[in-house]
Coordinates of C-alpha atoms in Angstrom, one line a residue:
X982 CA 61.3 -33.1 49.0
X983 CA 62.0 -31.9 52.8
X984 CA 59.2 -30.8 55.1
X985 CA 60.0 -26.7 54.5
X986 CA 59.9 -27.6 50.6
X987 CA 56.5 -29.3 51.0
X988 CA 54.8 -27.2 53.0
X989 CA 55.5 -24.0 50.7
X990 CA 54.8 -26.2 47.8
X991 CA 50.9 -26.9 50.0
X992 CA 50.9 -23.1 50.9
X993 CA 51.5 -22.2 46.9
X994 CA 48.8 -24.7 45.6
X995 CA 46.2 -23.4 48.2
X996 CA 47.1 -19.8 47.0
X997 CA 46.4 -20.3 43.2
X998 CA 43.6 -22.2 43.9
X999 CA 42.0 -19.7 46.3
X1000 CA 42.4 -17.4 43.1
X1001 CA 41.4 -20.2 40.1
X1002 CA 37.8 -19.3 38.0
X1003 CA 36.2 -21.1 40.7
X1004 CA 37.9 -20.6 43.5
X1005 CA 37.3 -17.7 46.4
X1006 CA 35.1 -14.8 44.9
X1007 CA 37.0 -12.0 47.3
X1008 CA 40.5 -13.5 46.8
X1009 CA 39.7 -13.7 43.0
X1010 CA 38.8 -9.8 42.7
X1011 CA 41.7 -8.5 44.8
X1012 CA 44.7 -6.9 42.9
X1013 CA 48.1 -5.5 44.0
X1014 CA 46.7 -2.1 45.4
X1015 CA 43.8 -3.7 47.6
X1016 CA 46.0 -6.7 49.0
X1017 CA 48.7 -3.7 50.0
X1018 CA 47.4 -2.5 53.0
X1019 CA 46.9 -6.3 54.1
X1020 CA 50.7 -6.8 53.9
X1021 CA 51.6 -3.8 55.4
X1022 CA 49.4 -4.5 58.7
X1023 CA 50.6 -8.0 58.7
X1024 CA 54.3 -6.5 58.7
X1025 CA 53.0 -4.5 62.3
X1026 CA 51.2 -7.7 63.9
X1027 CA 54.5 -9.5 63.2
X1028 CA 56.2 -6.3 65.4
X1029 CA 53.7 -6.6 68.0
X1030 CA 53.9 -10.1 68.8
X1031 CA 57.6 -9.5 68.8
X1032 CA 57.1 -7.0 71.0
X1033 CA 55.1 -9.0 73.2
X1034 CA 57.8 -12.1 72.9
X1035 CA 54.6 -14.2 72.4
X1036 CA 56.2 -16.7 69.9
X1037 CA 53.0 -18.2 69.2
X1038 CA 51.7 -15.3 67.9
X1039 CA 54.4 -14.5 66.1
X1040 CA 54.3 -17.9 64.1
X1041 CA 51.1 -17.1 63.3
X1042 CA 51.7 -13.9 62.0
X1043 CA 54.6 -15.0 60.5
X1044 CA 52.8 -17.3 58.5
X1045 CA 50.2 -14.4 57.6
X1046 CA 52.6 -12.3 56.1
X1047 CA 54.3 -15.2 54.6
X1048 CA 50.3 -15.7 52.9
X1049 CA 51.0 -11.8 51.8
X1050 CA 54.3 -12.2 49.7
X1051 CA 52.8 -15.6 48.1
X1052 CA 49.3 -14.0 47.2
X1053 CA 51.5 -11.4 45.3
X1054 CA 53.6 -13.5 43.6
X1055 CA 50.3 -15.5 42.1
X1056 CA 49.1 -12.2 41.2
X1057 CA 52.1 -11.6 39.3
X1058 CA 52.8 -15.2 37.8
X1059 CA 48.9 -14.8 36.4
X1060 CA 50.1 -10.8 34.8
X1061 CA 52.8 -13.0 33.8
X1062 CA 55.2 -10.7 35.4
X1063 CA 57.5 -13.2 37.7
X1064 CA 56.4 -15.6 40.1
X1065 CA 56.9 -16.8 43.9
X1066 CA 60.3 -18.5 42.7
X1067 CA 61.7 -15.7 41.0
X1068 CA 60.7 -13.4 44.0
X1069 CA 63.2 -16.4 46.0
X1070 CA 65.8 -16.3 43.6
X1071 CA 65.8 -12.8 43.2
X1072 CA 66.3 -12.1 47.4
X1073 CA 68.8 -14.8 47.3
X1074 CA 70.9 -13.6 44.7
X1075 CA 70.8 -10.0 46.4
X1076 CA 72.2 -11.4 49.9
X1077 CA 74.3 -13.0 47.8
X1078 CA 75.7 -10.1 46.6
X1079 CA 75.5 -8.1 49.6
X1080 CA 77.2 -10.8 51.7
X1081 CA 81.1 -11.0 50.0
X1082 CA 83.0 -11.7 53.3
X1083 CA 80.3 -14.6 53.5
X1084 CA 79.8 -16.2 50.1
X1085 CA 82.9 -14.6 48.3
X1086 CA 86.5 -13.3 48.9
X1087 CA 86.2 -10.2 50.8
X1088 CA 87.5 -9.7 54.0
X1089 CA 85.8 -10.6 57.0
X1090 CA 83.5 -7.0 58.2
X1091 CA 82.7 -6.2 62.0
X1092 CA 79.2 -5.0 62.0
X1093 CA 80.3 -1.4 61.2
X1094 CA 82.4 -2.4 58.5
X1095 CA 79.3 -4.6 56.9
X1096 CA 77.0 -1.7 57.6
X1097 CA 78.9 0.7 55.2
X1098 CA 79.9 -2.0 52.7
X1099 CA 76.1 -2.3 52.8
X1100 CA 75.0 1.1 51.9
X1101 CA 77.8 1.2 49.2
X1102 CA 76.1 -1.8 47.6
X1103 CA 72.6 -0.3 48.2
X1104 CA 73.8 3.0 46.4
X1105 CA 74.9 1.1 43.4
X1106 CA 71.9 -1.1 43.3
X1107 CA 70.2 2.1 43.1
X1108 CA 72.6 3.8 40.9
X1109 CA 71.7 1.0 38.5
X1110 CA 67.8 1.7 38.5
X1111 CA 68.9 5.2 37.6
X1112 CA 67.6 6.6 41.1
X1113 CA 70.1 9.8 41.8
X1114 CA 70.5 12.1 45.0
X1115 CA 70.9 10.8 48.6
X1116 CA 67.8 10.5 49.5
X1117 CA 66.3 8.1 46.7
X1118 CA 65.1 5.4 46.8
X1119 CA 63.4 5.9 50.6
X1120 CA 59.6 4.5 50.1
X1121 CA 57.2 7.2 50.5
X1122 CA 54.8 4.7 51.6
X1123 CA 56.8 3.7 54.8
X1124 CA 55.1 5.0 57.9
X1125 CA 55.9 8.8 58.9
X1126 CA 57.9 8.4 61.6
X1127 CA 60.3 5.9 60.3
X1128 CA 61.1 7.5 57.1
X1129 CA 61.9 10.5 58.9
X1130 CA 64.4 8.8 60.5
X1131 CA 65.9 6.9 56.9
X1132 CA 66.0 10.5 55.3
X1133 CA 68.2 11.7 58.3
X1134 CA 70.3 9.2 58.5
X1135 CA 70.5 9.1 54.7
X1136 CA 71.4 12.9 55.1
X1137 CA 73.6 11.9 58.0
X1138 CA 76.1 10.1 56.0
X1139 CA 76.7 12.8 53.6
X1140 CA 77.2 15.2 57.0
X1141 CA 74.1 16.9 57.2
X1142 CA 73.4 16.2 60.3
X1143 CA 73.5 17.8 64.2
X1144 CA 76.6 16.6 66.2
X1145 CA 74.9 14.7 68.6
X1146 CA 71.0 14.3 70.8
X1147 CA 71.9 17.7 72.7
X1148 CA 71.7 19.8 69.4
X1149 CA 68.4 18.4 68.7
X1150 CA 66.8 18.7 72.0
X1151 CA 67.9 22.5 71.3
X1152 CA 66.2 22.3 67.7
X1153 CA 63.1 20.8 69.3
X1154 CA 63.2 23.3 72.2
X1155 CA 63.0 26.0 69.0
X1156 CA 60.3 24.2 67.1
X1157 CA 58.3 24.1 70.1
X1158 CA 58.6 28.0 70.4
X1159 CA 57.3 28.5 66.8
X1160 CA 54.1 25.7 67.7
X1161 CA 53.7 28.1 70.4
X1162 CA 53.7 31.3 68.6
X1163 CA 51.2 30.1 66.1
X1164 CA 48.5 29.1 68.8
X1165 CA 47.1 32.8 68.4
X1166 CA 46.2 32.9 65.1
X1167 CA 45.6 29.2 65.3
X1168 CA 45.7 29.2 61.8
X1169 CA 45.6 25.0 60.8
X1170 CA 47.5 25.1 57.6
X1171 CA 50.9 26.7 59.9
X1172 CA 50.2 24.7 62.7
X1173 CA 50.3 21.5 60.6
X1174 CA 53.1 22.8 59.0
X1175 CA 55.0 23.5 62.2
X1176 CA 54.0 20.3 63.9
X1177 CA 55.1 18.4 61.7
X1178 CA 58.7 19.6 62.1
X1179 CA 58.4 19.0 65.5
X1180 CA 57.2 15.3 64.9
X1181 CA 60.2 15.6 62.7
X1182 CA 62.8 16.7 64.6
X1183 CA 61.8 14.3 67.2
X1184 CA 62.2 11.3 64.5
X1185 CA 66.2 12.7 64.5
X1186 CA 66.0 12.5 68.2
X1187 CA 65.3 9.0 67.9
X1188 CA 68.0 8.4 65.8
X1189 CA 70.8 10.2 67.6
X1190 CA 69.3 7.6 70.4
X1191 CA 69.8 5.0 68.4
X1192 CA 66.1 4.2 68.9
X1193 CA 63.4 3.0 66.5
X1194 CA 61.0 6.0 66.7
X1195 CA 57.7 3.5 65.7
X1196 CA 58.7 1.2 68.1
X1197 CA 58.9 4.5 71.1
X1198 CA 55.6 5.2 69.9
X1199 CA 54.2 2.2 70.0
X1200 CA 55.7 1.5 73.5
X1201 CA 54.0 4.8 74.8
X1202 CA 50.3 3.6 73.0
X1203 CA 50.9 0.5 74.6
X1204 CA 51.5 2.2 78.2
X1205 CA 48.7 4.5 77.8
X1206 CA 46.2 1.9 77.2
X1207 CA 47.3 0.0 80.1
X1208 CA 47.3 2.9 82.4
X1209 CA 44.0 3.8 80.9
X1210 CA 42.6 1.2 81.2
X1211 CA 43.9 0.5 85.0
X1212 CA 41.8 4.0 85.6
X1213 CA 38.7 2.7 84.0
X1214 CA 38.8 -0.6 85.7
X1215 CA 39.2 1.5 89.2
X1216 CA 36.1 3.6 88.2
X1217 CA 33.8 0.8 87.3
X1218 CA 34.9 -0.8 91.1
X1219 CA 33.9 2.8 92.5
X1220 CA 30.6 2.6 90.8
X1221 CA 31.5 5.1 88.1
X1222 CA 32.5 5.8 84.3
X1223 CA 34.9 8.3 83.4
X1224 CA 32.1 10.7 82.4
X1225 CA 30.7 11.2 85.5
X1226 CA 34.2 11.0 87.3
X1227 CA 35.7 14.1 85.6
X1228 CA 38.9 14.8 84.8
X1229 CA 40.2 15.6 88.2
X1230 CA 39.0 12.2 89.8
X1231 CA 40.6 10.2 86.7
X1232 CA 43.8 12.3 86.6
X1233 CA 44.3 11.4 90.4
X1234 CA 43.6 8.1 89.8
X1235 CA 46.3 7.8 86.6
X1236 CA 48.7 9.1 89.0
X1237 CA 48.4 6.3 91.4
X1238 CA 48.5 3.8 88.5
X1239 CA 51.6 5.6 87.6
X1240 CA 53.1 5.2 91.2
X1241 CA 52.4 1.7 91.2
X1242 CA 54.1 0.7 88.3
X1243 CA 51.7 0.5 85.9

């Protein structure tokens, strides 16, 4: 047996006997739903340490949401619904199929050429769980922002779609004016409504820019904590919190933090 074979073998064993009759009380009550939100957070700390190009981290978090996809395959091999190596063989045999210019006799694909082979494969796999339209088969679970941008592009390919980042800034530039025109009444149920297709239409934005919307987002969190932060930090050396500073005094001092690169 090689080292990666043992180790998964030690991380499997420690799994089902974290859930046995007397193993871990809170491991043995969780099921699919309460375990969920676990994987999905793991799936953002393995982002943010990518982000971050701390590799460390990111083999640690990597090995967290590796501890994810094994606790569900025990829960599954104890419904008796398929287990950790079927969940293997099933992702193997899918690359597998998805992969003929590697592991068969198709022609060697640039990346463009693999992209669209892909999304023909993907629309008969889908085809074949008798999930019809363009637009199936997008998790409604995935965050906002990013499914956003897999309905447009889904949408995109059947060309509905805006020409290019210029049309949408013109969309957005519309949307903003019916945010605007709603701030009278400020009734919540049409601003909602007309927020959300501006979130939306910035979510094509992304895409035209070929950028990952979560990951823009993210960058700007990240940049106002930082800067934030930098303004508290200058406060507290002034004697001061931002409550008694006011926004004036904080505002000046996020500009300078600004200027300085922060």
């Amino acid at each position: 047996m090689d080292d990666a074979s043992a180790a998964l073998n030690r991380l499997l064993s420690i799994m089902a006997r974290l859930r046995a009759p007397d193993g871990c009380p809170w491991d043995r009550e969780q099921d699919f739903a309460s375990i969920a939100p676990y994987t999905i957070e793991e799936a953002y700390e393995v982002a943010d340490a990518i982000q971050r190009a701390d590799m460390p981290a990111l083999q640690d978090e990597l090995g967290d949401l590796l501890f994810q996809v094994v606790y569900h395959a025990q829960m599954a091999r104890e419904a008796g619904a398929f287990d950790f190596t079927a969940v293997a063989d099933t992702i193997s045999e899918k690359m597998i199929r998805r992969h003929p210019h590697v592991f068969g006799e198709a022609a060697a694909r640039d990346t463009e050429g693999q992209v669209q082979a892909w999304e023909v494969q993907k629309q008969a796999e889908r085809a074949a769980r008798a999930e019809t339209g363009t637009l199936a088969g997008i998790p409604t679970a995935l965050p906002a922002l990013t499914r956003a941008a897999k309905l447009t592009r889904r949408a995109g390919r059947v060309g509905f779609d805006w020409p290019d980042a210029e049309a949408v800034l013109d969309k957005l530039a519309e949307e903003t004016a019916e945010l605007r025109a709603e701030l009278p009444g400020a009734d919540r149920a049409r601003l909602a409504d007309e927020l959300g297709d501006m979130l939306f239409v910035l979510a094509n934005l992304a895409r035209k820019l070929d950028l990952d919307p979560e990951a823009c987002l993210r960058g700007a969190n990240a940049k106002f904590e930082r800067r934030f932060n930098a303004v508290e930090s200058r406060l507290a050396a002034e004697g001061q919190s931002p409550a008694d500073a006011g926004l004036e005094r904080m505002e000046a001092l996020w500009q300078q933090v600004k200027q300085a690169g922060g």
